[in-house]
Structures are given as structure tokens and as C-alpha cells.
PDB file of N, CA, C and O in Angstrom, chain B, residues numbered from 101:
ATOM      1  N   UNK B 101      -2.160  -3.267  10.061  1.00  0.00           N
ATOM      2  CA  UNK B 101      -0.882  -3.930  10.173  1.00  0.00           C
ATOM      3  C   UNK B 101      -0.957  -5.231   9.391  1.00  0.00           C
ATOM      4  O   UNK B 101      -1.938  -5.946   9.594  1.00  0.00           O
ATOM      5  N   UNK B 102      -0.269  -5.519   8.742  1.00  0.00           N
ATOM      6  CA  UNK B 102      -0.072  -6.812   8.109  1.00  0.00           C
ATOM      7  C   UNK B 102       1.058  -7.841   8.322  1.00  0.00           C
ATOM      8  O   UNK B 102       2.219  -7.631   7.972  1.00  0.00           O
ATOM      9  N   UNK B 103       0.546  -9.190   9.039  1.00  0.00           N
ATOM     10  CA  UNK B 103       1.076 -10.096   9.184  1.00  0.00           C
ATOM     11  C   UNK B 103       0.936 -11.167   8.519  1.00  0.00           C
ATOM     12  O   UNK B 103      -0.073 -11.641   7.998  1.00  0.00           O
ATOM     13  N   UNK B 104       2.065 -11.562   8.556  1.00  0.00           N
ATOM     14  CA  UNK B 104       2.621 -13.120   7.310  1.00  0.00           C
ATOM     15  C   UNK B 104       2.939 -13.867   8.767  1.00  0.00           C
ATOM     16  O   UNK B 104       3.271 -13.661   9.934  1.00  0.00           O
ATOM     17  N   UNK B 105       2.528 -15.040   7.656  1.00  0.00           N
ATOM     18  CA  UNK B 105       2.649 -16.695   8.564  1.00  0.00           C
ATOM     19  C   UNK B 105       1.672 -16.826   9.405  1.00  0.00           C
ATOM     20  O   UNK B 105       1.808 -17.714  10.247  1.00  0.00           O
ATOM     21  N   UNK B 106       0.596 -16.116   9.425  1.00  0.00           N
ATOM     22  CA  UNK B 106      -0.369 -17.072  10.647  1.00  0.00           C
ATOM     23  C   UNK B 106      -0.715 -17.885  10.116  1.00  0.00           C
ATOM     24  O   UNK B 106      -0.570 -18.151   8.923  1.00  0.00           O
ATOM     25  N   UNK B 107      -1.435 -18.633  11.213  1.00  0.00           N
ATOM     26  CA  UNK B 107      -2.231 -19.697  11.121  1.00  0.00           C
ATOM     27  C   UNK B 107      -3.753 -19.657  10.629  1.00  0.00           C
ATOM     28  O   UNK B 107      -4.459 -20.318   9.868  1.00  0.00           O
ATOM     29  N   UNK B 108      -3.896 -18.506  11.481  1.00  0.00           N
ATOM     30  CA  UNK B 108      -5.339 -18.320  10.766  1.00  0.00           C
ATOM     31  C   UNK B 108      -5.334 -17.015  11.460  1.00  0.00           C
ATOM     32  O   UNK B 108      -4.417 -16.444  12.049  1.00  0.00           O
ATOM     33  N   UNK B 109      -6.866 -16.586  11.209  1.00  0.00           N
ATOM     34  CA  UNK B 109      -7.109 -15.130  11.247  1.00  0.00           C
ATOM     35  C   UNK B 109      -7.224 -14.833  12.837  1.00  0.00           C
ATOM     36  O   UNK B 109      -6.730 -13.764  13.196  1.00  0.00           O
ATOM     37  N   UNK B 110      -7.769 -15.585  13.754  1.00  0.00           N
ATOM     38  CA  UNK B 110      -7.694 -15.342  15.262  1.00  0.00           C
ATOM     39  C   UNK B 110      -5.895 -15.429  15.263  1.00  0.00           C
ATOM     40  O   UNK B 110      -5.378 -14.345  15.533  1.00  0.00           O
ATOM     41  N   UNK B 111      -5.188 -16.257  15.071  1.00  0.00           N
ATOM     42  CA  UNK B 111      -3.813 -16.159  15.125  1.00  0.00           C
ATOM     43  C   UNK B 111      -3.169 -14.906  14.558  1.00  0.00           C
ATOM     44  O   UNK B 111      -2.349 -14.253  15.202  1.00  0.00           O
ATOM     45  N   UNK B 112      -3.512 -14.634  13.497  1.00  0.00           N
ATOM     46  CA  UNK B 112      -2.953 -12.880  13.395  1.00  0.00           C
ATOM     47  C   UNK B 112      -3.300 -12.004  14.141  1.00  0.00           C
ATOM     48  O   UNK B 112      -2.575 -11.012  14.222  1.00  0.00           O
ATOM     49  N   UNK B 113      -4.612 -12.086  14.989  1.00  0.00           N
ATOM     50  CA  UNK B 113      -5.113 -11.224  16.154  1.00  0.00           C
ATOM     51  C   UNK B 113      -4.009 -10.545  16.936  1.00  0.00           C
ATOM     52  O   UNK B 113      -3.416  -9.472  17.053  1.00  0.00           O
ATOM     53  N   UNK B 114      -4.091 -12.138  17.539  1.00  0.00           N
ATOM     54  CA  UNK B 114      -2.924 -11.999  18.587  1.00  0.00           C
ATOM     55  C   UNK B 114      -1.856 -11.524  18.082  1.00  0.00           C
ATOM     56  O   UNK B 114      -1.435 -10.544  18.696  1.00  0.00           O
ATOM     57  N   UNK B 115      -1.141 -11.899  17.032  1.00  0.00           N
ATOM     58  CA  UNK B 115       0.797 -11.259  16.272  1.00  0.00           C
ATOM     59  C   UNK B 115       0.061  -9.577  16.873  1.00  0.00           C
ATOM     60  O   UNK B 115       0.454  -8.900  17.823  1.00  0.00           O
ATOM     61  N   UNK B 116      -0.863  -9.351  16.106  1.00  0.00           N
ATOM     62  CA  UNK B 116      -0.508  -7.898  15.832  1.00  0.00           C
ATOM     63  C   UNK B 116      -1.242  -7.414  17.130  1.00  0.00           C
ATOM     64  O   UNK B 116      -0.556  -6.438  17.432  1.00  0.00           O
ATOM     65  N   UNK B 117      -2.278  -7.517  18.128  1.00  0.00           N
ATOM     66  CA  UNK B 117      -2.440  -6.680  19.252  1.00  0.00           C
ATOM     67  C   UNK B 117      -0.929  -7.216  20.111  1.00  0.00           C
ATOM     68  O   UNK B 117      -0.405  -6.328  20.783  1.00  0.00           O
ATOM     69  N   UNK B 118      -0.458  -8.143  20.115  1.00  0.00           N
ATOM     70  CA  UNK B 118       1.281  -8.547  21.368  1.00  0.00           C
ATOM     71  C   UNK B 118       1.821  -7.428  20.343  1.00  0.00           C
ATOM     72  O   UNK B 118       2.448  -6.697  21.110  1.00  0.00           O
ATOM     73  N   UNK B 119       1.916  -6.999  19.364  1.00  0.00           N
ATOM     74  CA  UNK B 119       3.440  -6.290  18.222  1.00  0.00           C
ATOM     75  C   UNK B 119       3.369  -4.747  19.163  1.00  0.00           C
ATOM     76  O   UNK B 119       4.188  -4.123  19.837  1.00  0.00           O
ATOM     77  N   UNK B 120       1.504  -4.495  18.676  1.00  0.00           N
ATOM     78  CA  UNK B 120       1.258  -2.958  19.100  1.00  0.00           C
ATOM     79  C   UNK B 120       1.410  -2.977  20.608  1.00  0.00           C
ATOM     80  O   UNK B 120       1.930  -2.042  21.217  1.00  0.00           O
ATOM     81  N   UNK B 121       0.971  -3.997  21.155  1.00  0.00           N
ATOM     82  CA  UNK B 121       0.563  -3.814  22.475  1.00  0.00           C
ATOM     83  C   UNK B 121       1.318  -3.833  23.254  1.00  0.00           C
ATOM     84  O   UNK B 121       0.903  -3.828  24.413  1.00  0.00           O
ATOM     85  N   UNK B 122       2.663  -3.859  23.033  1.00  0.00           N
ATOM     86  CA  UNK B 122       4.298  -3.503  23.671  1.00  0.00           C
ATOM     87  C   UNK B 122       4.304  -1.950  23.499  1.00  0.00           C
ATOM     88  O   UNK B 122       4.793  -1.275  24.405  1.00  0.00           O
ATOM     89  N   UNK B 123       3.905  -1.481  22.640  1.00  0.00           N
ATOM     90  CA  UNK B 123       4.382   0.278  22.747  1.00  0.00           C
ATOM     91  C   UNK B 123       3.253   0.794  23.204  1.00  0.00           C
ATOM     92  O   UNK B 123       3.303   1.916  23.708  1.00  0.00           O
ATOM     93  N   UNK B 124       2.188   0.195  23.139  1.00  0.00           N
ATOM     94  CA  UNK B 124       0.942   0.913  23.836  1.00  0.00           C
ATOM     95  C   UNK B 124       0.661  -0.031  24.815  1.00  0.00           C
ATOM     96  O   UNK B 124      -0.028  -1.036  24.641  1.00  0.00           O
ATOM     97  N   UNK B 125       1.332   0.385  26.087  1.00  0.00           N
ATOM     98  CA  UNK B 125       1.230  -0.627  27.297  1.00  0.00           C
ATOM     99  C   UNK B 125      -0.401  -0.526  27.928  1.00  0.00           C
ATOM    100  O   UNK B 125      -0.967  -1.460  28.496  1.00  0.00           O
ATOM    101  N   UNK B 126      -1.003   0.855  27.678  1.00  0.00           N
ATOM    102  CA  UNK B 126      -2.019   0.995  28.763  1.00  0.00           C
ATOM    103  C   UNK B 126      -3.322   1.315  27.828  1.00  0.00           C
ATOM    104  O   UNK B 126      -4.381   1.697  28.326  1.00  0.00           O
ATOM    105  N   UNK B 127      -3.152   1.137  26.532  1.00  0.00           N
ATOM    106  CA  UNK B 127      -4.286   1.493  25.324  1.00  0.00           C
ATOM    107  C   UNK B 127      -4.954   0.243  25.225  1.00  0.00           C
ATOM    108  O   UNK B 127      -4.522  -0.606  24.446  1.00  0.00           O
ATOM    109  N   UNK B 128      -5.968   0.032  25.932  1.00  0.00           N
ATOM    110  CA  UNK B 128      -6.926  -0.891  24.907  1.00  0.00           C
ATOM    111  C   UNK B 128      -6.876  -1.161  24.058  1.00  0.00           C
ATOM    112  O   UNK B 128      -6.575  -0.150  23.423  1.00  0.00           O
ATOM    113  N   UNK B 129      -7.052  -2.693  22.816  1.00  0.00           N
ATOM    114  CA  UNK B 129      -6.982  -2.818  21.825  1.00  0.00           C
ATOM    115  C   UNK B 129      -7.818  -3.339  21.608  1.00  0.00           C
ATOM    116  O   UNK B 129      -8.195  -4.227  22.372  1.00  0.00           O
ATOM    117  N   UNK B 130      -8.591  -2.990  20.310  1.00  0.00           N
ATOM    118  CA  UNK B 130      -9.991  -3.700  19.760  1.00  0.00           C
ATOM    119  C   UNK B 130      -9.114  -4.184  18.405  1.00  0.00           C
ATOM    120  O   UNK B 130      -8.266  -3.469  17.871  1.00  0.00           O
ATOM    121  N   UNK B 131      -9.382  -5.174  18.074  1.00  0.00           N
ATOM    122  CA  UNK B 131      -9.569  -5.279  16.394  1.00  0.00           C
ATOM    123  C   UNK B 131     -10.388  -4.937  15.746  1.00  0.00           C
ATOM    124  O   UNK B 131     -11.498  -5.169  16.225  1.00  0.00           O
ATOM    125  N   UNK B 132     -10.384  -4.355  14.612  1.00  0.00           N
ATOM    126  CA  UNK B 132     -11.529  -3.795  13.903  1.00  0.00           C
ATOM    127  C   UNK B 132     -12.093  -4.332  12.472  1.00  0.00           C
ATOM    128  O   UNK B 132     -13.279  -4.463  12.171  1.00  0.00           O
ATOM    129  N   UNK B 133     -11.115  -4.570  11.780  1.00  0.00           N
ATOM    130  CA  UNK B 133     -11.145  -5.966  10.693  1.00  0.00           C
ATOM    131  C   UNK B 133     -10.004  -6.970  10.160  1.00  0.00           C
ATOM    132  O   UNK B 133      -8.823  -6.652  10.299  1.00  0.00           O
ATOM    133  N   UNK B 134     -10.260  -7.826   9.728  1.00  0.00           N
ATOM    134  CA  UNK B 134      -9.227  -8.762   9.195  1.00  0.00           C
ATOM    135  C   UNK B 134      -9.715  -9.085   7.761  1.00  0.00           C
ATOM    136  O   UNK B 134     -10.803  -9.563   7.440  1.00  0.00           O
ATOM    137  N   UNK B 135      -8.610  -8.698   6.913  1.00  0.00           N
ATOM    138  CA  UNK B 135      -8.600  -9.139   5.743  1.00  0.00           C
ATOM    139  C   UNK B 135      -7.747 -10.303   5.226  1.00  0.00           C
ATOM    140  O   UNK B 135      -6.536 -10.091   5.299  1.00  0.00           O
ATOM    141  N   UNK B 136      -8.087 -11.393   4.759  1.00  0.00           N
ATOM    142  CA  UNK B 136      -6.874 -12.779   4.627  1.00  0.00           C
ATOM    143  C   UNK B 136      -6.396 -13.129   3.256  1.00  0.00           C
ATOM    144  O   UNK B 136      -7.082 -13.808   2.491  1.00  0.00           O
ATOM    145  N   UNK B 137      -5.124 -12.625   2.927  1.00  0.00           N
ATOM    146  CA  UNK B 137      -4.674 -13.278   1.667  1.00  0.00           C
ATOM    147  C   UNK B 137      -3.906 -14.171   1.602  1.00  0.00           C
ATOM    148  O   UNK B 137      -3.362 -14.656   2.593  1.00  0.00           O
ATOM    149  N   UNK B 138      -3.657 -14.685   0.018  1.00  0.00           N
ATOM    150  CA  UNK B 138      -2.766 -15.434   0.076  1.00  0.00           C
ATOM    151  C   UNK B 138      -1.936 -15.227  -0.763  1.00  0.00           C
ATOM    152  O   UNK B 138      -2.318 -14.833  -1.865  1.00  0.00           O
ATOM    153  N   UNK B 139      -0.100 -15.492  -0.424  1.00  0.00           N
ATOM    154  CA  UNK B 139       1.102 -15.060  -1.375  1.00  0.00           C
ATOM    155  C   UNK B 139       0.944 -15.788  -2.285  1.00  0.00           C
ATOM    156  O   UNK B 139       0.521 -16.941  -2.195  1.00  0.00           O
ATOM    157  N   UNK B 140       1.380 -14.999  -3.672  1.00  0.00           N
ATOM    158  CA  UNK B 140       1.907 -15.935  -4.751  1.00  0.00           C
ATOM    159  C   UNK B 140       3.193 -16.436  -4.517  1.00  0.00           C
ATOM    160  O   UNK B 140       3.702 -16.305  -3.404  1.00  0.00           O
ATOM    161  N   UNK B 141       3.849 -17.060  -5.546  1.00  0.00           N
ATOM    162  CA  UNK B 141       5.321 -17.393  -5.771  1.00  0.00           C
ATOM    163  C   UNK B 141       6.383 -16.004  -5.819  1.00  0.00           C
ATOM    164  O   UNK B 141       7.516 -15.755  -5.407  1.00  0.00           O
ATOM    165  N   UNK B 142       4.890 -14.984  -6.868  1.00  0.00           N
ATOM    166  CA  UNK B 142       6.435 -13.492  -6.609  1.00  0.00           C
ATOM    167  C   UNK B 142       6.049 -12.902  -5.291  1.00  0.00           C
ATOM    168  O   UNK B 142       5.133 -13.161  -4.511  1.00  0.00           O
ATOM    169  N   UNK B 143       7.437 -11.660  -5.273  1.00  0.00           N
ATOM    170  CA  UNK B 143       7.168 -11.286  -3.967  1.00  0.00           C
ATOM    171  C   UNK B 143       6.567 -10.133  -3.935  1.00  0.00           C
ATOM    172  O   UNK B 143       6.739  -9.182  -4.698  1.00  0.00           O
ATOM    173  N   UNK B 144       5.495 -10.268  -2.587  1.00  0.00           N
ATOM    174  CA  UNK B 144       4.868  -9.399  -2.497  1.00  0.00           C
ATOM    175  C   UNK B 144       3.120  -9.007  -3.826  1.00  0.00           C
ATOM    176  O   UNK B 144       2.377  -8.072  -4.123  1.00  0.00           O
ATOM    177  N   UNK B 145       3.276 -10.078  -4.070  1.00  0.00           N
ATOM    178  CA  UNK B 145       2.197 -10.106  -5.010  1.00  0.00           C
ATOM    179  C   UNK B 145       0.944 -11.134  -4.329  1.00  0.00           C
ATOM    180  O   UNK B 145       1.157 -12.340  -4.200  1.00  0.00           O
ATOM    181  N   UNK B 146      -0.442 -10.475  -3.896  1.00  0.00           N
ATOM    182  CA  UNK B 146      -1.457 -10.767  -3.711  1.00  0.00           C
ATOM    183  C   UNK B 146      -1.602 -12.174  -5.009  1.00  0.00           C
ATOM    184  O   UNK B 146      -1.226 -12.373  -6.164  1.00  0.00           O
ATOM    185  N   UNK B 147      -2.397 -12.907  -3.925  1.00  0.00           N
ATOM    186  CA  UNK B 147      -3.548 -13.749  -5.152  1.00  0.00           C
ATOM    187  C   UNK B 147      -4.857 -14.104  -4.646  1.00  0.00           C
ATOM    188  O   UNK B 147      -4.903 -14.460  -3.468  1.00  0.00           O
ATOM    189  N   UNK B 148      -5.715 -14.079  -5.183  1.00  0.00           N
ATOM    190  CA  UNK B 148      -6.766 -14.320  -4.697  1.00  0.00           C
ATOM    191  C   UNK B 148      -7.201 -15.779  -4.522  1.00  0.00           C
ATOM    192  O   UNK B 148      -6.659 -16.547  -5.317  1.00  0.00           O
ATOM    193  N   UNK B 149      -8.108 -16.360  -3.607  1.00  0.00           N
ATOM    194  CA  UNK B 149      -8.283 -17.824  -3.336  1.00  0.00           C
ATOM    195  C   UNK B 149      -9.337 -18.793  -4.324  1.00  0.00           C
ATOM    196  O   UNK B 149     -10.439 -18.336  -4.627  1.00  0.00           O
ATOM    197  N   UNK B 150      -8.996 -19.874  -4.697  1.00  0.00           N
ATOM    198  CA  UNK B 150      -9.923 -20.094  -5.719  1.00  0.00           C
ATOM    199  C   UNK B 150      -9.509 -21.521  -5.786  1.00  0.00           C
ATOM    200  O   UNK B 150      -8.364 -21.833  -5.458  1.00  0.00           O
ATOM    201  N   UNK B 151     -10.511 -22.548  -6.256  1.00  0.00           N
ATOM    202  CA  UNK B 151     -10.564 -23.834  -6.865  1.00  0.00           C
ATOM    203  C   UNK B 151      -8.730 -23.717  -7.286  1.00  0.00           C
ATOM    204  O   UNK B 151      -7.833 -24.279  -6.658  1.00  0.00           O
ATOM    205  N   UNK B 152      -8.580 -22.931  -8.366  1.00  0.00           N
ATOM    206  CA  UNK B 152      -7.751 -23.419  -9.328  1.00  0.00           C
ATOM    207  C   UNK B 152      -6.054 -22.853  -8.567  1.00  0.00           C
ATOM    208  O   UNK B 152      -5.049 -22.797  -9.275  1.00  0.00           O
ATOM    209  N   UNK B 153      -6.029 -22.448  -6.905  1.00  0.00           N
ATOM    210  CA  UNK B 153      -5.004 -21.755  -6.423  1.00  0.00           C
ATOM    211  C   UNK B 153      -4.850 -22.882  -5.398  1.00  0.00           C
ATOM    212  O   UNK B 153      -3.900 -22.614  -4.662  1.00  0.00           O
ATOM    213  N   UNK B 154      -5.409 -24.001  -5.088  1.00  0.00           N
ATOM    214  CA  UNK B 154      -4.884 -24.916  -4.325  1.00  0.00           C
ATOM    215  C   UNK B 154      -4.106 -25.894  -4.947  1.00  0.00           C
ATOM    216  O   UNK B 154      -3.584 -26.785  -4.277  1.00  0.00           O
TER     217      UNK B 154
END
């Protein structure tokens, strides 16, 4: 699942096990990985993090 606007990566935790964890009332949820990007100016276009992107 991919979420925009966290704060950080424990903060996307939570968005997305509360999103799923309304339709799966009684399923356990593990996280299994987090991957963190960051938007460019276009939309929907990845950029990768670097010296020269701050």
C-alpha cells in the first residue's frame, strides 16, 4: 500500500495497518517492509534522495 504525507516511516505504519485494519477487523497485521520515497515536482514521479535533492 502506498502512502503520501507521512511523517516518517513508523507514521506510515500506522496510515496503512488503521486503512486495512477497518476491513480486516479480526486479521492480525504485521508489517513486512517499508520502502521511503520522495515526490518530485511532476506527478507521480519518484526521485531518489541525495546531497543535490535537498
Amino acid at each position: 500500500m502506498k502512502v503520501f504525507d507521512a511523517e516518517s516511516a513508523e507514521h506510515a505504519e500506522r496510515i496503512a495497518k488503521s486503512v486495512i485494519g477497518k476491513s480486516l477487523r479480526d486479521v492480525p497485521l504485521t508489517v513486512v517492509e517499508v520502502t521511503e520515497f520522495e515526490r518530485s515536482g511532476e506527478k507521480g514521479e519518484p526521485q531518489q534522495k541525495g546531497k543535490a535533492n535537498k
